[in-house]
Amino acid sequence: MLKRLLLRLISIAITLLGVSIVVFVAVRLVPGNPVAMMLGPGATAEDAAALEALLGLDKSILVQYWIWLTNVVQGDFGTSISLRQDVLTLVLGRLPATLELAFLALVFAALLGGMLAVTGTIRRGGWTENGIDLWNGLTLSTPDFLWGLFLILVFGVWLQIAGISGRISPQLDLPFTTQFYLIESVLRLRFDLTANLIGHMWMPALALALPLSAMIGQLLKQSLKETMHLDYVTLARAKGFTENQVIWREAMRNALAPTLTLTAVQFTHLIGGTVIVERLFSYGGLGNLAIDAVINRDLPLIQGIVLVFAVIFVLINLAVDLLYAVLNPRLRHG
Amino acid sequence: MSAYLEITGLNAVLRGTRTRVLRDVSLSVSKGQVHGLVGESGAGKSMIGKAILGVLPRAIEVASGRISLGGQDLGVLPLRERLRVIGSQTAVIPQDPLTALNPSRRIGPQMTDRLTRTLGWQKTRANHRALDLLEEVAIRDPERVLHSYPHELSGGMRQRVLIAAAFAAEPKLIVADEPTTALDVTVQKQILKMIADMQTRHGTTMLFVTHDLGVVARVCQSVSILHSGMVMEEADIRTMLTAPAHPYTAALLAATPRYTDPEASLVPVSDTVLAGVAEAIRASDTLWGRA
């Protein structure tokens, strides 16, 4: 067990190192450079050279990478070129907003997908299942940002019943000491603020959740339907259990594994999707910051954000592996 | 002796069609008796058990007929009520012990969930009951088995667990669906004796599905011979063995392997007999088609 954990940690370190190399090279290969962005068109060649030297961009890419990596290992991600602030502080300040949005979207996707899967399994082979298949096809083939635009159009423009931008109403007096507004508002029992936050978050979260809910719904339904033919399910039916009880008690746990893998993989996609969706809803998260960083060619900030995303992805995969062992007793003593 | 299980004129069809898989099946089993359902594979013998328990595959539905348990017609009961009757008065000993236990749940809850959920027993009482039954099926360390997962037990152990679970709620009727077919020959005999002993001790009515006439002769008091979902002959066991009324029964008996002369005993069912069977099925289908 200890050996497996150790191997796992080593592989995580290698993954992150790889990501750091790719992002470091990639941001330097794309056209446009930060010096030109900062100085504007009227700058002289000497000014540009001076700024390049100041930022360390005159050194070779290998030397640059080595300096950056040794600093990162010590927890210093550098200073944002455009915002003149510490990258780590910036990123950690925005990360909670994105995490809360992503997890709310995950909850939406799991609830919606689970509901569709169970309903489709109970009513399998009928019009209800056909309807669910159709709906899932529709939600799956429409990308999250289009759902975002659609929701803005319907609820923000036509019906005008929901606010369409920001994370929380700006005129509110905020008692928060952390950036985890949603969690803190619940812990402080300020449910008025929770409601306000959810009121802002539900649309971007739903936009992110819909495609994932279709994947969860279809795959889980398929697994459940296969499980419903197995002998132990028939046996449970003969114990006088209703279809609903049979699904939840006997079938769900065994049918869940493939859906769990898919959800984990797709959850990382969903976090990737936050970049554009946060922009659509002017939601003050990491994704919005990332777009600004790219526009300004803010190399240290881009690198910091990508590395943080990479760490999140790695942790999600680790969590899923651990969850497998909980779900499947046969894996526990491997 | 009163009949506990009574089936009259049961027809099952492929859902949405008139194609029958059970043809006008009637049989009755007296309280405490073991009734054999015998036939080749595909004869519909398991289907009858599934129809009684209401666990037919989705593609098959009951078209007509009456199934009653202890005088209670199951067909007229609303779903909830029927589930309660099935859950409290019947049980199954399944064919394959390797697939009949949920791999992700411990043995204990799988044995007791009928008691606690359907019958509303206290958890401790249900656990005591499970322990007693595991001892009755000669499992050595019942406490440990209750906390085990299915993959930690051997096939024979699992089948004994399933037998114990079937008797847990003192059901009036047990459907044993080829309970020894999937087992090693070495444990088959032992398991068969165990089922027979427990049936006698608990006085349970039993429907014993098998293709093995030797098994039928050992455990059943009466028997129905099936072909293509149709009862060819229903008789008590002595009559069936000594003076079979239907030529198909006689042919099946003749085809049963014997140790004394294995070569000569492997007689296939003759074409004349099969033609007779086909004729009977055709006649029944014509009647059904007119109805």
CSV table of C-alpha atoms in Angstrom, one decimal, chain A residues 23-144:
chain,number,residue,atom,x,y,z
A,23,VAL,CA,3.3,25.4,-20.8
A,24,PHE,CA,6.6,27.2,-20.4
A,25,VAL,CA,7.6,26.5,-24.0
A,26,ALA,CA,4.1,27.0,-25.4
A,27,VAL,CA,3.5,30.5,-24.0
A,28,ARG,CA,6.9,31.6,-25.5
A,29,LEU,CA,6.1,30.1,-28.9
A,30,VAL,CA,2.8,31.8,-29.5
A,31,PRO,CA,3.0,35.1,-31.3
A,32,GLY,CA,2.9,38.4,-29.4
A,33,ASN,CA,5.3,39.3,-26.6
A,34,PRO,CA,4.7,41.0,-23.2
A,35,VAL,CA,7.2,43.7,-23.7
A,36,ALA,CA,5.4,45.1,-26.8
A,37,MET,CA,2.1,44.8,-24.9
A,38,MET,CA,3.4,46.9,-22.0
A,39,LEU,CA,5.3,49.6,-23.8
A,40,GLY,CA,2.9,50.3,-26.6
A,41,PRO,CA,3.8,51.2,-30.2
A,42,GLY,CA,5.9,54.4,-29.5
A,43,ALA,CA,8.7,52.7,-27.5
A,44,THR,CA,12.3,52.7,-28.7
A,45,ALA,CA,14.4,49.6,-29.2
A,46,GLU,CA,16.5,50.5,-26.2
A,47,ASP,CA,13.5,50.8,-23.9
A,48,ALA,CA,12.3,47.4,-25.1
A,49,ALA,CA,15.8,45.9,-24.5
A,50,ALA,CA,15.9,47.4,-21.0
A,51,LEU,CA,12.5,46.0,-20.1
A,52,GLU,CA,13.4,42.6,-21.5
A,53,ALA,CA,16.5,42.5,-19.3
A,54,LEU,CA,14.4,43.6,-16.3
A,55,LEU,CA,11.9,40.7,-16.9
A,56,GLY,CA,14.7,38.3,-17.6
A,57,LEU,CA,13.4,37.6,-21.1
A,58,ASP,CA,16.8,38.2,-22.7
A,59,LYS,CA,18.2,35.0,-21.3
A,60,SER,CA,18.0,31.7,-23.2
A,61,ILE,CA,14.7,29.7,-22.7
A,62,LEU,CA,16.6,27.0,-20.8
A,63,VAL,CA,18.0,29.4,-18.3
A,64,GLN,CA,14.6,31.1,-18.0
A,65,TYR,CA,13.0,27.8,-17.3
A,66,TRP,CA,15.6,26.8,-14.8
A,67,ILE,CA,15.2,30.0,-12.8
A,68,TRP,CA,11.4,29.8,-12.9
A,69,LEU,CA,11.4,26.1,-11.9
A,70,THR,CA,13.8,26.6,-8.9
A,71,ASN,CA,11.7,29.5,-7.7
A,72,VAL,CA,8.4,27.5,-8.1
A,73,VAL,CA,9.8,24.6,-6.1
A,74,GLN,CA,10.4,27.2,-3.3
A,75,GLY,CA,6.8,28.4,-3.6
A,76,ASP,CA,7.7,31.6,-5.6
A,77,PHE,CA,5.6,31.7,-8.8
A,78,GLY,CA,6.9,35.1,-9.7
A,79,THR,CA,5.2,38.5,-10.2
A,80,SER,CA,2.4,39.1,-12.7
A,81,ILE,CA,3.7,41.4,-15.5
A,82,SER,CA,0.3,43.1,-16.1
A,83,LEU,CA,-1.0,43.3,-12.6
A,84,ARG,CA,2.3,43.8,-10.7
A,85,GLN,CA,1.2,41.4,-8.0
A,86,ASP,CA,2.5,38.1,-6.7
A,87,VAL,CA,1.2,35.3,-9.0
A,88,LEU,CA,0.5,32.8,-6.2
A,89,THR,CA,-1.6,35.3,-4.2
A,90,LEU,CA,-3.5,36.2,-7.4
A,91,VAL,CA,-4.2,32.6,-8.3
A,92,LEU,CA,-5.1,31.4,-4.8
A,93,GLY,CA,-7.4,34.5,-4.4
A,94,ARG,CA,-9.4,33.5,-7.5
A,95,LEU,CA,-9.2,29.7,-7.2
A,96,PRO,CA,-12.0,29.3,-4.6
A,97,ALA,CA,-14.5,31.1,-6.8
A,98,THR,CA,-13.8,28.6,-9.6
A,99,LEU,CA,-13.8,25.6,-7.4
A,100,GLU,CA,-17.1,26.5,-5.9
A,101,LEU,CA,-18.6,27.0,-9.4
A,102,ALA,CA,-17.1,23.8,-10.7
A,103,PHE,CA,-18.4,21.8,-7.7
A,104,LEU,CA,-21.8,23.3,-7.9
A,105,ALA,CA,-21.9,22.3,-11.6
A,106,LEU,CA,-20.7,18.8,-10.7
A,107,VAL,CA,-23.6,18.5,-8.2
A,108,PHE,CA,-26.1,19.7,-10.8
A,109,ALA,CA,-24.7,17.3,-13.3
A,110,ALA,CA,-24.8,14.3,-10.9
A,111,LEU,CA,-28.3,15.1,-9.7
A,112,LEU,CA,-29.7,15.7,-13.1
A,113,GLY,CA,-27.8,12.8,-14.8
A,114,GLY,CA,-28.6,10.4,-11.9
A,115,MET,CA,-32.3,11.3,-12.1
A,116,LEU,CA,-32.4,10.8,-15.8
A,117,ALA,CA,-30.6,7.5,-15.5
A,118,VAL,CA,-32.9,6.1,-12.8
A,119,THR,CA,-36.1,7.3,-14.5
A,120,GLY,CA,-34.9,5.9,-17.8
A,121,THR,CA,-34.1,2.5,-16.1
A,122,ILE,CA,-37.4,2.2,-14.4
A,123,ARG,CA,-39.3,3.2,-17.7
A,124,ARG,CA,-36.9,1.3,-20.0
A,125,GLY,CA,-38.1,0.3,-23.4
A,126,GLY,CA,-40.8,2.9,-23.5
A,127,TRP,CA,-41.5,6.5,-24.7
A,128,THR,CA,-40.1,7.9,-21.5
A,129,GLU,CA,-36.7,6.4,-22.2
A,130,ASN,CA,-36.8,7.6,-25.8
A,131,GLY,CA,-37.5,11.1,-24.6
A,132,ILE,CA,-34.6,10.9,-22.2
A,133,ASP,CA,-32.3,9.7,-24.9
A,134,LEU,CA,-33.4,12.6,-27.1
A,135,TRP,CA,-32.9,15.1,-24.3
A,136,ASN,CA,-29.4,13.7,-23.5
A,137,GLY,CA,-28.5,13.8,-27.2
A,138,LEU,CA,-29.4,17.5,-27.3
A,139,THR,CA,-27.6,18.5,-24.1
A,140,LEU,CA,-24.5,16.5,-25.0
A,141,SER,CA,-24.2,17.9,-28.5
A,142,THR,CA,-24.5,21.5,-27.4
A,143,PRO,CA,-21.3,22.9,-25.8
A,144,ASP,CA,-21.4,24.6,-22.4
